[in-house]
XYZ file of C-alpha atoms in Angstrom:
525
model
C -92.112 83.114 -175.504
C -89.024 81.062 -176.451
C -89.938 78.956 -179.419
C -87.781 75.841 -180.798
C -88.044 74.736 -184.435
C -87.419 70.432 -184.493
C -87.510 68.820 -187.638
C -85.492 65.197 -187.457
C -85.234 62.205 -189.569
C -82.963 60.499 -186.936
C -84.984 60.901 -184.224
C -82.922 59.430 -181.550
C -82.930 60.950 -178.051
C -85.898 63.301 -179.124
C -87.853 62.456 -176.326
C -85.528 64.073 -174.023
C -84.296 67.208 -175.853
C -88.244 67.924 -176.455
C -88.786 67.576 -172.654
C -85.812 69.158 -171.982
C -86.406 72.321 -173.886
C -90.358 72.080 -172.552
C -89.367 72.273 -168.867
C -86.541 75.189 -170.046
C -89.994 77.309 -170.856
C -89.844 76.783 -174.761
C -92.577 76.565 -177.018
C -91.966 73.616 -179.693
C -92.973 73.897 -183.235
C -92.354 70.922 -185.298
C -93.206 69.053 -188.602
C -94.779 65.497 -189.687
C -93.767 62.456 -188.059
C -91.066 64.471 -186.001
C -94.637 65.667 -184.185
C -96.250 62.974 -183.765
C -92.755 61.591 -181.715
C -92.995 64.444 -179.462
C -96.633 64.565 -178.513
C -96.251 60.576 -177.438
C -93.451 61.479 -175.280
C -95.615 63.646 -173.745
C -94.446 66.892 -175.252
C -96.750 69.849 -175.976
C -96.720 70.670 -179.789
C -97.161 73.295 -182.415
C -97.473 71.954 -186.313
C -95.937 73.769 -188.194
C -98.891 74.435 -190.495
C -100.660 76.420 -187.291
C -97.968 78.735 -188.061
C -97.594 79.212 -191.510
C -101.524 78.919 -192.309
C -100.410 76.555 -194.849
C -101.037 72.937 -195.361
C -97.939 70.810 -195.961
C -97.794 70.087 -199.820
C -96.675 68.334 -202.910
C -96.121 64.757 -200.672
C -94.011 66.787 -198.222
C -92.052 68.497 -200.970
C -92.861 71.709 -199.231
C -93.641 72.322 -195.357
C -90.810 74.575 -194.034
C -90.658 76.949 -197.046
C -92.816 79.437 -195.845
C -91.691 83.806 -194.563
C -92.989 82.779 -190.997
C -90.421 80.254 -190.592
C -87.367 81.734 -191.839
C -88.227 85.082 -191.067
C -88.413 84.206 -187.447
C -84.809 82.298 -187.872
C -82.952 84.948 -189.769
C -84.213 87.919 -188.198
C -81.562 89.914 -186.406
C -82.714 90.889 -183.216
C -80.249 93.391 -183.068
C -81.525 95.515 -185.892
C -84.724 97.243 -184.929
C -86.372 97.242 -188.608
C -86.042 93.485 -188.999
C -88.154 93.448 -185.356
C -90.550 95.838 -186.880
C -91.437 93.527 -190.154
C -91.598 90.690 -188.067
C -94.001 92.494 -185.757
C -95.609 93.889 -188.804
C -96.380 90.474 -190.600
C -97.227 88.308 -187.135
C -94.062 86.542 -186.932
C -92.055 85.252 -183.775
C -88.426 84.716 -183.862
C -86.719 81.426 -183.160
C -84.271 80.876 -180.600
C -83.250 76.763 -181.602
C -83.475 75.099 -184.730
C -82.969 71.654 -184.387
C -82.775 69.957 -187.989
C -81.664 66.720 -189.214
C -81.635 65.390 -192.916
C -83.330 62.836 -194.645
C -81.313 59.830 -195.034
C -79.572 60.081 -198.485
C -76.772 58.573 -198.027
C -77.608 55.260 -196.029
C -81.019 55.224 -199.242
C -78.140 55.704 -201.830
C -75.876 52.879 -200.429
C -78.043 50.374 -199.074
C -78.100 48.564 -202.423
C -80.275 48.956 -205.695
C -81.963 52.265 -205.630
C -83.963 54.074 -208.888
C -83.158 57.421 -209.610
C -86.697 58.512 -208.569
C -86.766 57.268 -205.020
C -82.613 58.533 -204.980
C -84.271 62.272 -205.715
C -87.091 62.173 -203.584
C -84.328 61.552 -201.021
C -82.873 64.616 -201.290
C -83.730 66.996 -198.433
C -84.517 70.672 -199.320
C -86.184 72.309 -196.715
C -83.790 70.317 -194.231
C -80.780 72.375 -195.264
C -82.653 75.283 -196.028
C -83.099 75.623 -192.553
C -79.863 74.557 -191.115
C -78.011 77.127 -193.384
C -80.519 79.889 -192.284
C -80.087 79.266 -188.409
C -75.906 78.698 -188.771
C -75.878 81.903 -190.756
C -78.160 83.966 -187.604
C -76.170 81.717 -184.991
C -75.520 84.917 -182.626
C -79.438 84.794 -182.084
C -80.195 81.260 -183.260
C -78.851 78.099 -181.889
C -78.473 75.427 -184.519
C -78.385 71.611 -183.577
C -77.581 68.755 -186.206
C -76.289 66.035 -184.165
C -78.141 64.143 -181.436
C -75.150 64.144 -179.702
C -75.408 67.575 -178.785
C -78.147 67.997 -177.133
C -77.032 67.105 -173.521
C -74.686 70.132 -174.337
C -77.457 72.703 -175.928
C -79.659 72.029 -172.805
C -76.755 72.508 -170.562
C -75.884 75.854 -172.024
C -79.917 76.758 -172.432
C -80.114 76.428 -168.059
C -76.762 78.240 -167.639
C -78.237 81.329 -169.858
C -74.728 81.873 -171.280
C -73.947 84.081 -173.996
C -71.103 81.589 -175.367
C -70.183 83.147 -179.041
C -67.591 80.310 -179.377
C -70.387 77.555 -178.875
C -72.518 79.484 -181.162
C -69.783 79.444 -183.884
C -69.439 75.632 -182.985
C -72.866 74.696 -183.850
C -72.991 76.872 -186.643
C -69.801 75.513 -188.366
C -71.029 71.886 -187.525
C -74.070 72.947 -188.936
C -72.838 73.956 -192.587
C -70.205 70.708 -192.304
C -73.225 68.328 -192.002
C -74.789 70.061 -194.997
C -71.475 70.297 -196.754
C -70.943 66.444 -196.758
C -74.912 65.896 -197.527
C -74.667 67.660 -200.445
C -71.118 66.255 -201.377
C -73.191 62.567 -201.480
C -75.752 64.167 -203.165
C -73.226 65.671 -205.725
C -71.392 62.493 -206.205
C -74.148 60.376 -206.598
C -75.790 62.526 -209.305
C -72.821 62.782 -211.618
C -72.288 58.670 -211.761
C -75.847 58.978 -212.480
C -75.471 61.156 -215.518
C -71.795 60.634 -216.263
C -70.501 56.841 -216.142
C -67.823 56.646 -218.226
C -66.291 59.872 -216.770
C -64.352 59.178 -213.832
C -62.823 62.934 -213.260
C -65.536 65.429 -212.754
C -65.272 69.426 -213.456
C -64.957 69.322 -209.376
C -64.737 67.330 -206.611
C -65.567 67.554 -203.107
C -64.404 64.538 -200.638
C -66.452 64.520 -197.373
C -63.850 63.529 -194.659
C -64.900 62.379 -191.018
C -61.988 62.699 -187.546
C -61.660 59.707 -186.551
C -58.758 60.056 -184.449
C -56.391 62.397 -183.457
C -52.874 60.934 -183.552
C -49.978 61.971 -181.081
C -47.777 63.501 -183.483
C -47.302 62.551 -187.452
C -44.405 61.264 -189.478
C -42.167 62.910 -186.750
C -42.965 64.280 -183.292
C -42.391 67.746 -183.842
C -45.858 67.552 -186.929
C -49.052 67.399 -185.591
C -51.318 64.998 -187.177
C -55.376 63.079 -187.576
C -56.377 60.372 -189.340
C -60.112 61.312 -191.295
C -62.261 58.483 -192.930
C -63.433 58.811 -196.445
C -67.344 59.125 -196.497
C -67.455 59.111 -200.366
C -70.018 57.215 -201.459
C -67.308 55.265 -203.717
C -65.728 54.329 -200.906
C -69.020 52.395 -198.958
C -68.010 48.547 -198.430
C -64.396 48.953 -200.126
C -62.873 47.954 -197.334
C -59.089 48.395 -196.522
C -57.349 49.794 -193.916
C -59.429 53.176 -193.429
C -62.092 50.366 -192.130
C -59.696 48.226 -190.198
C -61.028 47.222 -186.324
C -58.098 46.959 -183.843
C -59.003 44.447 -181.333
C -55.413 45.038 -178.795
C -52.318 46.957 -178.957
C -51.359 50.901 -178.743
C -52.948 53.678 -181.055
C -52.370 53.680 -184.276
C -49.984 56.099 -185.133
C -49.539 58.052 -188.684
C -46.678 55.655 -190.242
C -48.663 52.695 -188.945
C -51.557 53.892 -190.802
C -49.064 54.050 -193.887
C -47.621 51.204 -193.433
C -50.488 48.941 -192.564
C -52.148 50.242 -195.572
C -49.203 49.253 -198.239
C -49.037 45.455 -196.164
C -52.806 45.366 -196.439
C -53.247 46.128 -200.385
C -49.785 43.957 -201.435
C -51.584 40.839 -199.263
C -54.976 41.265 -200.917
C -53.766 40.785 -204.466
C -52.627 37.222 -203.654
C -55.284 34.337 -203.918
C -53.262 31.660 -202.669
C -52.503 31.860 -198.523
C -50.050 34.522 -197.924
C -47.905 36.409 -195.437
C -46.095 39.989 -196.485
C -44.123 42.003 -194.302
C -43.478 45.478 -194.821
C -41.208 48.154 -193.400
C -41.385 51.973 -194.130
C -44.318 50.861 -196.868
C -42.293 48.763 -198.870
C -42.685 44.965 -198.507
C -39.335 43.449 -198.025
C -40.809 39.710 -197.628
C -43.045 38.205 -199.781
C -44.420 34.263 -199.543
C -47.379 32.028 -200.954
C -47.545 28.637 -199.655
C -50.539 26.408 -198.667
C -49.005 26.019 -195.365
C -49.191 29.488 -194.155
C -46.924 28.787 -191.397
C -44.451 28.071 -193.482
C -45.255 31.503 -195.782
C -45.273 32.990 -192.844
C -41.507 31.825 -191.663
C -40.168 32.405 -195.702
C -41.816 36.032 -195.754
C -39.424 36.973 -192.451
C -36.265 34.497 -193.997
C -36.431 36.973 -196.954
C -35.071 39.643 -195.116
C -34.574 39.409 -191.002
C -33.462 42.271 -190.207
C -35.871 44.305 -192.214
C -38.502 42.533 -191.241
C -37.510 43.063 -187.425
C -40.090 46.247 -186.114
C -42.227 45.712 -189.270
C -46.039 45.109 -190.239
C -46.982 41.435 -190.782
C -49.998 40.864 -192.965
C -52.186 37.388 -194.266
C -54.707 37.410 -196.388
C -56.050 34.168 -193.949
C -57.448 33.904 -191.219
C -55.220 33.638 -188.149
C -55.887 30.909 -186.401
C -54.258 29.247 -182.703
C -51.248 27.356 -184.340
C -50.362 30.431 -187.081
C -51.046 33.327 -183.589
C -48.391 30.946 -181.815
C -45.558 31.088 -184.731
C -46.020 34.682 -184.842
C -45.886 35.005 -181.079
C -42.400 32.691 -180.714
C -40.510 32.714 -183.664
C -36.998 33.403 -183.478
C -34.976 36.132 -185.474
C -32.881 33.825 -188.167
C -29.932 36.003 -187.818
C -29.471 34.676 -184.216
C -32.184 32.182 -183.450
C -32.998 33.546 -179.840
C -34.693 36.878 -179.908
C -38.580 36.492 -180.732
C -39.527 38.173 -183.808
C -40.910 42.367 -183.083
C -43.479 43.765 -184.998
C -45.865 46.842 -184.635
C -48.769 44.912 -186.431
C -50.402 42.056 -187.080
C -53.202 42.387 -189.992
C -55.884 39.902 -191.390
C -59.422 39.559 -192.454
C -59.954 37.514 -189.261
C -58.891 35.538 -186.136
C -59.972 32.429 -184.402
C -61.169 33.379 -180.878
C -57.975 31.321 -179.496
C -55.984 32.651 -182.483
C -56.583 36.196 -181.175
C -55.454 35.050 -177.596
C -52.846 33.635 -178.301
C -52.270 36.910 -180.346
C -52.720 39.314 -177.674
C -50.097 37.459 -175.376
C -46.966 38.144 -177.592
C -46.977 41.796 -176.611
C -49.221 44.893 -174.980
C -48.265 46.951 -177.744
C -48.445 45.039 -180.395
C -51.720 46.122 -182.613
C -53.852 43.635 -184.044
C -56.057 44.776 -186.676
C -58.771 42.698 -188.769
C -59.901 44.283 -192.220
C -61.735 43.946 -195.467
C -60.242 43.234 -198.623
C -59.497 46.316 -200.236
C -62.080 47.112 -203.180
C -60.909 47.694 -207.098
C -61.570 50.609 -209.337
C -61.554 53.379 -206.342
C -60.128 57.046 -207.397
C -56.626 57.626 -206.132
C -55.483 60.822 -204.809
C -52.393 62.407 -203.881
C -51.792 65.781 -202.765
C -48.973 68.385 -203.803
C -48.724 71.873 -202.894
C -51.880 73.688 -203.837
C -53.760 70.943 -205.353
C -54.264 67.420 -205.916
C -53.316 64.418 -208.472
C -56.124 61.858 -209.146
C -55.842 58.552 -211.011
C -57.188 55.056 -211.194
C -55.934 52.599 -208.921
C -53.420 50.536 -210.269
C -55.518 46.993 -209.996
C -53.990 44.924 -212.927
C -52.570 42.059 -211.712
C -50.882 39.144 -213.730
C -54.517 37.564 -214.810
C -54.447 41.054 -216.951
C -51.137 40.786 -217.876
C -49.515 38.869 -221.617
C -45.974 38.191 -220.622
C -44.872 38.330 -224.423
C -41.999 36.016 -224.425
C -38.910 38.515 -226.545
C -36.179 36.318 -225.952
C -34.708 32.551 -228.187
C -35.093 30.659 -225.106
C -38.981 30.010 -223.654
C -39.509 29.821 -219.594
C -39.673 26.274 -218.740
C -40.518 24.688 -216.019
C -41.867 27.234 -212.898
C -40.201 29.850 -214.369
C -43.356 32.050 -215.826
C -45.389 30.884 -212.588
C -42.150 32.793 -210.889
C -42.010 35.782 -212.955
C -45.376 36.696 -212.838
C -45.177 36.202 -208.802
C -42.034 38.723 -208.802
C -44.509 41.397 -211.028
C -47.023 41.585 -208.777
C -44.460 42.030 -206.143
C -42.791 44.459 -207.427
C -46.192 46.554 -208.080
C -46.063 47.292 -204.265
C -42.437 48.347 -204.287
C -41.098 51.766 -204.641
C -39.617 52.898 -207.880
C -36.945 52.139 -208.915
C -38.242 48.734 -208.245
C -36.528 45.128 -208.185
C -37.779 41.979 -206.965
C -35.749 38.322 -207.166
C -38.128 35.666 -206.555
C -38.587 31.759 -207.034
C -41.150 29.250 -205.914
C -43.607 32.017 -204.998
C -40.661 33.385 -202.431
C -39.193 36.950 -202.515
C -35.844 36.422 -202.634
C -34.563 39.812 -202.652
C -35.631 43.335 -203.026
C -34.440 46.874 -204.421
C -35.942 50.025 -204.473
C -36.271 53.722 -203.813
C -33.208 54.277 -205.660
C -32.985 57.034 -208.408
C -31.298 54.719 -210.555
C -32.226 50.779 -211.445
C -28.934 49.322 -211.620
C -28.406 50.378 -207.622
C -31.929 48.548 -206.896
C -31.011 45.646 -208.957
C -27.036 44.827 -206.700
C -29.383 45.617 -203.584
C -31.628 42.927 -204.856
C -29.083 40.550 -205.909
C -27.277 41.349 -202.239
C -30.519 40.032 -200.093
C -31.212 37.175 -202.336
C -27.596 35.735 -202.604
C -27.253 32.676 -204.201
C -30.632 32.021 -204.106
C -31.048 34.113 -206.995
C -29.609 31.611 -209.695
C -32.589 30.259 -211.713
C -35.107 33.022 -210.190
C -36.985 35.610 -211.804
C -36.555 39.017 -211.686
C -39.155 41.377 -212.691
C -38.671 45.520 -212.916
C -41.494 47.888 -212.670
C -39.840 49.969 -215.514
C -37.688 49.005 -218.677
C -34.071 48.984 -218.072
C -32.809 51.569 -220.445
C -29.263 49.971 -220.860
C -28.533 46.292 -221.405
C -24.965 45.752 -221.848
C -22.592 46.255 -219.309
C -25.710 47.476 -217.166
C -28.487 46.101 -215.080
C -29.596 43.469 -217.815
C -25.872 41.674 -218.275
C -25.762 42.184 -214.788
C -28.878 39.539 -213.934
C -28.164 37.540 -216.664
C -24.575 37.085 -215.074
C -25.731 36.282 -211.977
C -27.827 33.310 -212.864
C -31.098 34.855 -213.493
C -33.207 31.959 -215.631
C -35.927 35.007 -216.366
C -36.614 38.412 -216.712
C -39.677 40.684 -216.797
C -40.110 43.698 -217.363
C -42.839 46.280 -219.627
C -41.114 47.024 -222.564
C -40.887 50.475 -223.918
C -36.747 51.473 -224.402
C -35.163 52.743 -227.281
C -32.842 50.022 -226.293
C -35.074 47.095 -226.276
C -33.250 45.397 -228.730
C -30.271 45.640 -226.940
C -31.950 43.978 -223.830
C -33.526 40.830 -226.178
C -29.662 40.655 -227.751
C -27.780 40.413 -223.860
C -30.642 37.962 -223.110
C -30.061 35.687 -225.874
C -25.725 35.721 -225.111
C -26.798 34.127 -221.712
C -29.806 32.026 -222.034
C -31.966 33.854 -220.171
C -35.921 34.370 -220.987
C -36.611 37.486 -221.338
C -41.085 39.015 -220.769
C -42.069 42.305 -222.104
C -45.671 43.142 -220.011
C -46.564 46.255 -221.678
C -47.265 47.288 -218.426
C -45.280 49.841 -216.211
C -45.699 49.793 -212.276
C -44.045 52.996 -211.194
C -45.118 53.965 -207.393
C -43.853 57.176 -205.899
């Protein structure tokens, strides 16, 4: 007879796949409470202690372990000696295993756990036999997700002998234990190892969430995979992000969405950013967010025209309507385009409202993005990791270098330009004044080109702003330094570090200008 092996902690839809396989002529052998969940759906039942001859043990620890389990799953039934010592010993072969794990990683994350109950957790004879039947899949159909059994029962009536759904369920199979034993991995070395945050190896457990229609460009291919590291559970961001209207996300919205998204969650007060190709070219912090809102696009129109608009405030019906009617400054009549709107919520008229400035336009609602998550980055044939780059101004001394003291605004300024510029692409400027961005540079290979694009965008706005750099300027005179302090700059921040510091403090001092040392670099690649 046909015999199916069920052992589930998620036992959802079990009722039916047990009936199911009954009425297909299988016999069921199962375990525990997995059992018990049959035979009250009406299912007929072998323990799996009728088999074995042995009584489940050590509080569970042991129930599956046993030669007249996994002798009847790995068996080939195409070798005649592995039929003989199964005939020999009293064993029947297993045609399904259907095997789910115990909850680790929903025990691990669900708040404070002790190490003892985390260990007991971990499933051994789970995996044990989901690696056993995905190894023998040409004889042994393996089942980890509920969701498949519609499609096991389907191909159990057809009698096919499908290798290619047999590989399927045999490489989900080893992924589900792969990314079990990646939480299991992770969670052990914080455990053991808390204040190392780079471990000998590392395995990241991703998830498909989507495919996209093509990547950066149409002719690349391209997914988007959430992050099921346990590091990453409730840290919010973009990854997490629900999209209540508009098209598909596409791979440089995801990009783009995500550099919006972490720029607008370092500000406390209200705030709108816009960003285009990940860089945010409008910056604005006002208590009025409508009017943050209209200064974040003022910064730079045309940039801003096609971009991603994020708040870091809810969006209610009057702030959905600016977005949905303002006018481009350059020629007051053509309504403002964007690809997305992002926020930690909406009003249920503000999302209304929302949803009539556009089909396409996405609207997504997310999380503030956590602190202290591992940063990767690949390159060919490996990866970079680092700590996230969370310091903010709070961190920050701005060690004044300079004769002449900021007065006035004119710290308050500066430090709003650094933790601008922190979200700007090296070789970074910002100009900025009365928690505005004025003017932007970057992406340039040298910082004397960012600084004139800067000074070009914020015009003569820029006398009595700050500027801040994400790098020291390593020439003052005749160079980017003179050049700020020439065009009106009242103060200047930057980390410090040059051979030609001095030099930088001196061309300060000719003009009057304040000049910060952070300490504190900013580079982004």
């Amino acid at each position: 007879m046909k015999q199916a092996l069920i052992s589930l902690s998620d036992k959802t839809d079990l009722a039916n796949l047990g009936n199911g396989l009954q009425r297909l002529g299988f016999s069921i052998i199962s375990t525990g409470g997995t059992a018990s969940s049959l035979e009250a759906a009406g299912v007929d039942v072998t323990k799996v202690e009728e088999i074995t001859h042995f009584p489940e043990m050590l509080d569970g620890r042991v129930k599956t372990l046993h030669p007249s389990i996994h002798g009847g799953i790995l068996a080939r039934r195409d070798l005649k000696h592995h039929l003989e010592a199964l005939n020999e010993h009293g064993i029947g072969t297993f045609d399904v295993v259907v095997v789910n794990l115990y909850p680790f990683y929903d025990k691990v994350t669900s708040g404070a756990i002790s190490f003892e109950d985390g260990i007991e957790n971990i499933d051994i004879g789970g995996p044990t036999l989901i690696r056993a039947a995905a190894k023998n899949h040409k004889d042994v159909l393996v089942v980890v997700d509920h969701k498949d059994y519609p499609a096991l029962l389907k191909y159990l009536e057809g009698k096919q002998d499908d290798q290619d759904f047999r590989r399927m369920l045999a490489w989900k199979a080893f992924q589900h234990v792969a990314s079990y034993d990646s939480a299991v991995s992770e969670w052990l070395w914080k455990q053991s190892n808390k204040g190392d945050t780079f471990p000998p190896s590392l395995t990241v457990p991703l998830s498909l969430k989507s495919t996209l229609r093509y990547g950066e460009n149409p002719h690349q291919k391209a997914a988007f995979y959430g992050d099921k590291s346990l590091s990453l559970v409730n840290a919010g961001g973009i990854a997490t992000a629900v999209q209540h209207h508009g098209k598909e996300m596409s791979y440089n919205n995801y990009l783009d969405a995500d550099a919006a998204w972490n720029c607008v969650s370092e500000f406390e007060s209200p705030t709108c950013v816009v960003v285009k190709h990940t860089n945010p070219c409008g910056v604005a912090s006002r208590q009025d967010i409508l009017e943050a809102y209209r200064l974040a696009v003022k910064a730079d129109p045309v940039s801003a025209f096609g971009g991603i608009v994020a708040f870091n405030t809810t969006i209610d019906e009057d702030l959905a309507r600016e977005i949905r009617e303002f006018r481009r400054p350059t020629d007051g009549e053509t309504r403002m385009f964007y690809e997305i709107v992002v926020a930690p919520g909406y009003t249920e008229k503000g999302l209304e409202v929302l949803k009539g400035k556009s089909k396409t336009l996405r609207i997504l609602e997310a999380r503030r993005s956590g602190k202290g998550m591992l940063s990767l980055r690949q390159v060919n044939g490996g990866w970079l990791a680092q700590e996230s780059d969370d310091r903010t101004p709070e961190d920050i001394t701005f060690a004044k270098m300079s004769e002449r003291a900021p007065e006035g605004s004119e710290l308050s300024d500066a430090k709003f330009a650094w933790l601008c510029v922190k979200h700007v692409k090296s070789n970074a400027i910002v100009i900025a004044k009365n928690n505005c961005m004025l003017g932007m540079g970057s992406g340039q290979p040298n910082r004397l080109e960012s600084l004139r694009i800067a000074f070009r965008k914020a015009g003569e706005e820029a006398k009595g702003a700050a500027l801040a750099s994400d790098a020291f300027f390593p020439f003052a005179w005749n160079d980017a330094v003179e050049e700020a302090c020439q065009s009106g700059i009242a103060v200047i921040a930057e980390p410090g570090g040059s051979i030609r510091d001095q030099d930088a403090v001196d061309c300060c001092n000719k003009y009057g200008v304040s000049l910060l040392f952070t300490g504190v670099r900013h580079f982004r690649h």
